[in-house]
């Protein structure tokens, strides 16, 4: 359930980004009126037009929902490690549905109610792209804009939680008791792959984006930007390889082993039946 909701949110915001990130209606040029009308303000006001505000809100919602489901997946893994016999609490599914879909809605609602106005939509979103506003009218970063407290700060909190869980998970599977035969049989390669799989599904590659924001050196900025784009645009493909495809191959291998065992076991069973029959038929 957790993984399906993560993939559902990711697919939705991928499609929104591909087909809706560019604003189809831009008010970059002031309209010229033939009538001599005294404006109510010396600041030009452009009323909201087109679907850009709705797309911005949906992008913000589904991105935050993706990471909300990520931390719920991390919490589920934590409960499985701490309480392997009983697993997560009974009410975990209900809490997960409430937090996964409700928390992003609260953040988007607060962002819209405090920064959006029909006469001035640029307090909430940008003009050229359908995404959250971050700069003031002078082109400087404005902490009052929703980009900071409506996306970057919640995302940073979620990434810190997921990173802590990954460290805890890696430490748990690597620092196991040497007396347990099951733990000794796990190779370091499988342990690293397990940690990498968890990092992929938790979206920890977004941490690179914060380094992109604070980097001023041009070459390093380009390298980090490319790494950020590659890691995040292939996140869904990584989940497919590490979870879906691996699970399918593991199931096929197990079925083949069971089939081979049955094919070997049938002649052996026939031989044992014949041997017991002869033993009772011709006693010593």
XYZ file of C-alpha atoms in Angstrom:
284
model
C 0.000 0.000 0.000
C 2.811 2.421 0.855
C 4.810 1.720 -2.291
C 1.730 1.962 -4.530
C 0.847 5.394 -3.102
C 4.428 6.596 -3.568
C 4.397 5.534 -7.223
C 0.932 7.044 -7.734
C 2.058 10.443 -6.443
C 5.296 10.307 -8.431
C 3.489 9.455 -11.669
C 1.020 12.301 -11.166
C 3.605 15.007 -10.550
C 5.774 13.713 -13.414
C 2.832 14.143 -15.791
C 1.970 17.555 -14.343
C 5.576 18.675 -14.717
C 5.896 17.439 -18.301
C 2.630 18.826 -19.634
C 1.894 21.777 -17.353
C 5.065 23.416 -16.024
C 5.099 26.146 -18.717
C 2.535 28.870 -18.167
C 0.304 29.062 -21.270
C -1.023 32.511 -20.257
C 1.647 35.051 -19.355
C 1.068 38.708 -18.591
C 4.569 39.837 -19.366
C 3.465 42.800 -21.388
C 1.252 45.575 -20.090
C -1.954 46.077 -21.970
C -2.462 49.444 -23.674
C -5.839 51.089 -23.206
C -7.348 53.613 -25.615
C -9.177 55.374 -22.764
C -7.530 57.755 -20.320
C -8.291 55.970 -17.062
C -6.599 56.804 -13.777
C -5.323 53.545 -12.249
C -6.107 52.753 -8.643
C -2.442 52.027 -7.939
C 0.930 52.811 -9.454
C 1.719 49.083 -9.386
C 0.476 47.046 -12.310
C -1.944 44.310 -11.314
C -2.505 41.245 -13.493
C -5.494 39.149 -12.525
C -5.133 35.392 -12.502
C -5.794 33.753 -15.862
C -5.460 30.194 -17.117
C -4.731 26.964 -15.239
C -1.252 27.873 -13.973
C -2.246 28.434 -10.344
C -4.119 25.129 -10.214
C -1.144 23.281 -11.734
C 1.199 24.916 -9.211
C -1.009 23.821 -6.323
C -1.243 20.267 -7.693
C 2.523 20.067 -8.209
C 3.131 21.279 -4.656
C 0.550 18.836 -3.304
C 1.749 15.695 -5.076
C 5.431 16.424 -4.439
C 4.750 16.858 -0.725
C 2.471 13.803 -0.799
C 5.290 11.735 -2.313
C 7.602 12.600 0.561
C 4.830 12.192 3.116
C 4.402 8.607 1.901
C 8.200 8.275 1.926
C 8.398 9.046 5.650
C 5.497 6.662 6.261
C 7.445 3.955 4.414
C 10.459 4.809 6.585
C 8.301 4.605 9.720
C 7.005 1.209 8.584
C 10.570 -0.074 8.139
C 11.441 1.270 11.600
C 8.538 -0.594 13.194
C 9.545 -3.788 11.403
C 13.092 -3.503 12.741
C 12.125 -2.584 16.298
C 9.200 -4.981 16.570
C 9.787 -7.781 14.092
C 7.170 -10.090 15.596
C 4.178 -7.741 15.804
C 5.138 -5.211 13.128
C 3.578 -1.731 12.987
C 0.604 -0.736 15.182
C -2.875 -1.858 14.170
C -3.977 1.682 13.373
C -0.951 2.316 11.158
C -2.904 1.983 7.902
C -5.514 4.537 9.002
C -2.853 6.933 10.269
C -0.877 6.493 7.046
C -3.853 7.356 4.848
C -4.611 10.424 6.964
C -1.035 11.715 7.066
C -0.081 10.730 3.516
C -2.976 12.542 1.853
C -3.959 15.031 4.566
C -0.681 16.670 5.620
C 0.218 17.915 2.091
C -3.318 19.289 1.711
C -2.874 21.330 4.907
C 0.434 22.802 3.708
C -0.990 23.675 0.271
C -4.089 25.186 1.866
C -2.026 27.393 4.181
C 0.182 28.488 1.261
C -2.794 29.485 -0.881
C -4.700 31.232 1.913
C -1.739 33.377 2.973
C -0.097 34.275 -0.344
C -2.623 33.889 -3.170
C -4.875 36.636 -4.454
C -6.916 36.643 -7.631
C -5.626 40.154 -8.413
C -2.030 39.225 -7.605
C -1.399 35.496 -8.207
C 2.366 36.050 -8.364
C 2.472 36.128 -4.592
C 1.931 32.385 -4.738
C 3.349 31.282 -8.077
C 5.807 32.407 -10.725
C 4.892 34.021 -14.027
C 6.886 32.036 -16.565
C 6.644 28.626 -14.891
C 3.796 27.094 -12.928
C 5.721 26.697 -9.705
C 5.954 28.343 -6.285
C 7.178 31.938 -6.067
C 10.539 32.486 -4.392
C 11.733 35.967 -5.482
C 10.414 39.389 -4.712
C 9.806 42.082 -7.345
C 13.458 43.130 -7.152
C 14.622 39.605 -8.008
C 15.916 38.761 -4.521
C 15.072 35.629 -2.571
C 12.143 36.367 -0.289
C 11.650 34.102 2.767
C 8.017 35.215 2.939
C 7.283 33.511 -0.367
C 5.807 29.988 -0.230
C 8.831 28.373 -1.869
C 10.714 28.426 1.452
C 8.167 27.516 4.121
C 5.666 25.816 1.778
C 8.135 23.389 0.190
C 11.826 23.633 1.094
C 11.442 23.541 4.886
C 8.857 20.689 5.017
C 10.920 18.748 2.518
C 14.093 19.290 4.571
C 12.383 17.922 7.694
C 11.178 14.845 5.796
C 14.622 14.230 4.280
C 16.284 14.494 7.696
C 13.892 11.867 9.063
C 14.474 9.563 6.084
C 18.249 9.994 6.309
C 18.192 9.099 10.015
C 16.148 6.001 9.226
C 18.572 4.953 6.480
C 21.533 5.286 8.878
C 19.655 3.265 11.492
C 18.707 0.599 8.935
C 22.259 0.317 7.557
C 23.721 0.099 11.037
C 21.211 -2.582 12.015
C 21.867 -4.888 9.056
C 25.652 -4.417 9.197
C 26.156 -4.670 12.962
C 24.316 -7.942 13.523
C 25.205 -10.632 15.981
C 27.863 -12.996 14.569
C 26.158 -15.883 16.393
C 23.118 -15.703 14.107
C 23.524 -18.001 11.117
C 20.929 -16.052 9.124
C 22.899 -12.842 9.479
C 26.218 -14.480 8.622
C 24.737 -15.738 5.366
C 23.947 -12.235 4.105
C 26.782 -10.894 1.968
C 27.972 -7.304 2.103
C 26.807 -6.865 -1.480
C 23.226 -7.667 -0.493
C 23.450 -5.341 2.504
C 24.643 -2.453 0.328
C 21.930 -3.196 -2.232
C 19.297 -3.181 0.519
C 20.488 0.204 1.771
C 20.598 1.612 -1.762
C 17.073 0.321 -2.445
C 15.783 2.008 0.681
C 17.556 5.267 -0.225
C 15.947 5.199 -3.664
C 12.415 4.713 -2.409
C 12.885 7.350 0.322
C 13.878 9.970 -2.270
C 17.182 10.882 -0.614
C 18.598 12.030 -3.954
C 16.673 15.283 -3.379
C 19.360 16.219 -0.862
C 21.552 17.042 -3.870
C 19.057 19.789 -4.754
C 19.865 21.673 -1.554
C 23.554 21.640 -2.464
C 22.574 23.043 -5.866
C 20.808 25.942 -4.148
C 23.801 26.907 -1.992
C 26.539 26.311 -4.586
C 28.033 29.391 -6.250
C 30.934 27.787 -8.135
C 29.835 27.403 -11.750
C 31.413 24.026 -12.595
C 30.262 22.392 -9.369
C 26.801 23.872 -9.895
C 26.532 22.257 -13.344
C 27.766 18.876 -12.048
C 25.342 18.858 -9.122
C 22.481 19.955 -11.366
C 23.136 17.075 -13.770
C 23.382 14.583 -10.892
C 20.172 15.939 -9.380
C 18.292 15.658 -12.674
C 19.553 12.139 -13.418
C 18.819 10.795 -9.943
C 15.329 12.245 -9.672
C 14.092 11.677 -13.216
C 15.062 7.999 -12.890
C 13.678 7.505 -9.376
C 10.634 5.630 -10.658
C 12.855 3.440 -12.844
C 15.078 2.723 -9.836
C 12.066 1.599 -7.806
C 10.998 -0.618 -10.702
C 14.422 -2.281 -10.923
C 15.064 -2.636 -7.206
C 11.593 -3.723 -6.119
C 9.320 -4.892 -8.934
C 11.838 -6.561 -11.244
C 13.939 -8.050 -8.452
C 10.840 -9.452 -6.766
C 9.729 -10.982 -10.068
C 13.150 -12.548 -10.741
C 13.360 -13.848 -7.179
C 9.930 -15.466 -7.535
C 10.873 -17.040 -10.856
C 14.088 -18.430 -9.371
C 12.219 -19.887 -6.403
C 9.630 -21.490 -8.674
C 12.373 -22.995 -10.831
C 14.131 -24.405 -7.778
C 10.874 -25.924 -6.530
C 10.236 -27.414 -9.966
C 13.733 -28.906 -10.097
C 13.303 -30.314 -6.597
C 10.019 -31.950 -7.585
C 11.540 -33.435 -10.745
C 14.421 -34.886 -8.721
C 12.146 -36.034 -5.925
C 9.756 -38.070 -8.086
C 12.324 -40.735 -9.222
C 13.734 -40.863 -5.715
C 10.261 -41.413 -4.230
C 9.547 -44.145 -6.803
C 12.821 -45.874 -5.975
C 12.093 -45.765 -2.233
C 8.589 -47.177 -2.815
C 10.041 -50.029 -4.912
C 12.756 -50.695 -2.331
C 10.274 -50.888 0.552
C 7.981 -53.110 -1.529
C 10.838 -55.532 -2.296
C 11.910 -55.471 1.314
C 8.526 -56.644 2.511
C 8.025 -59.020 -0.422
C 11.385 -60.778 -0.014
C 12.311 -60.687 3.633
C 15.788 -61.757 4.655
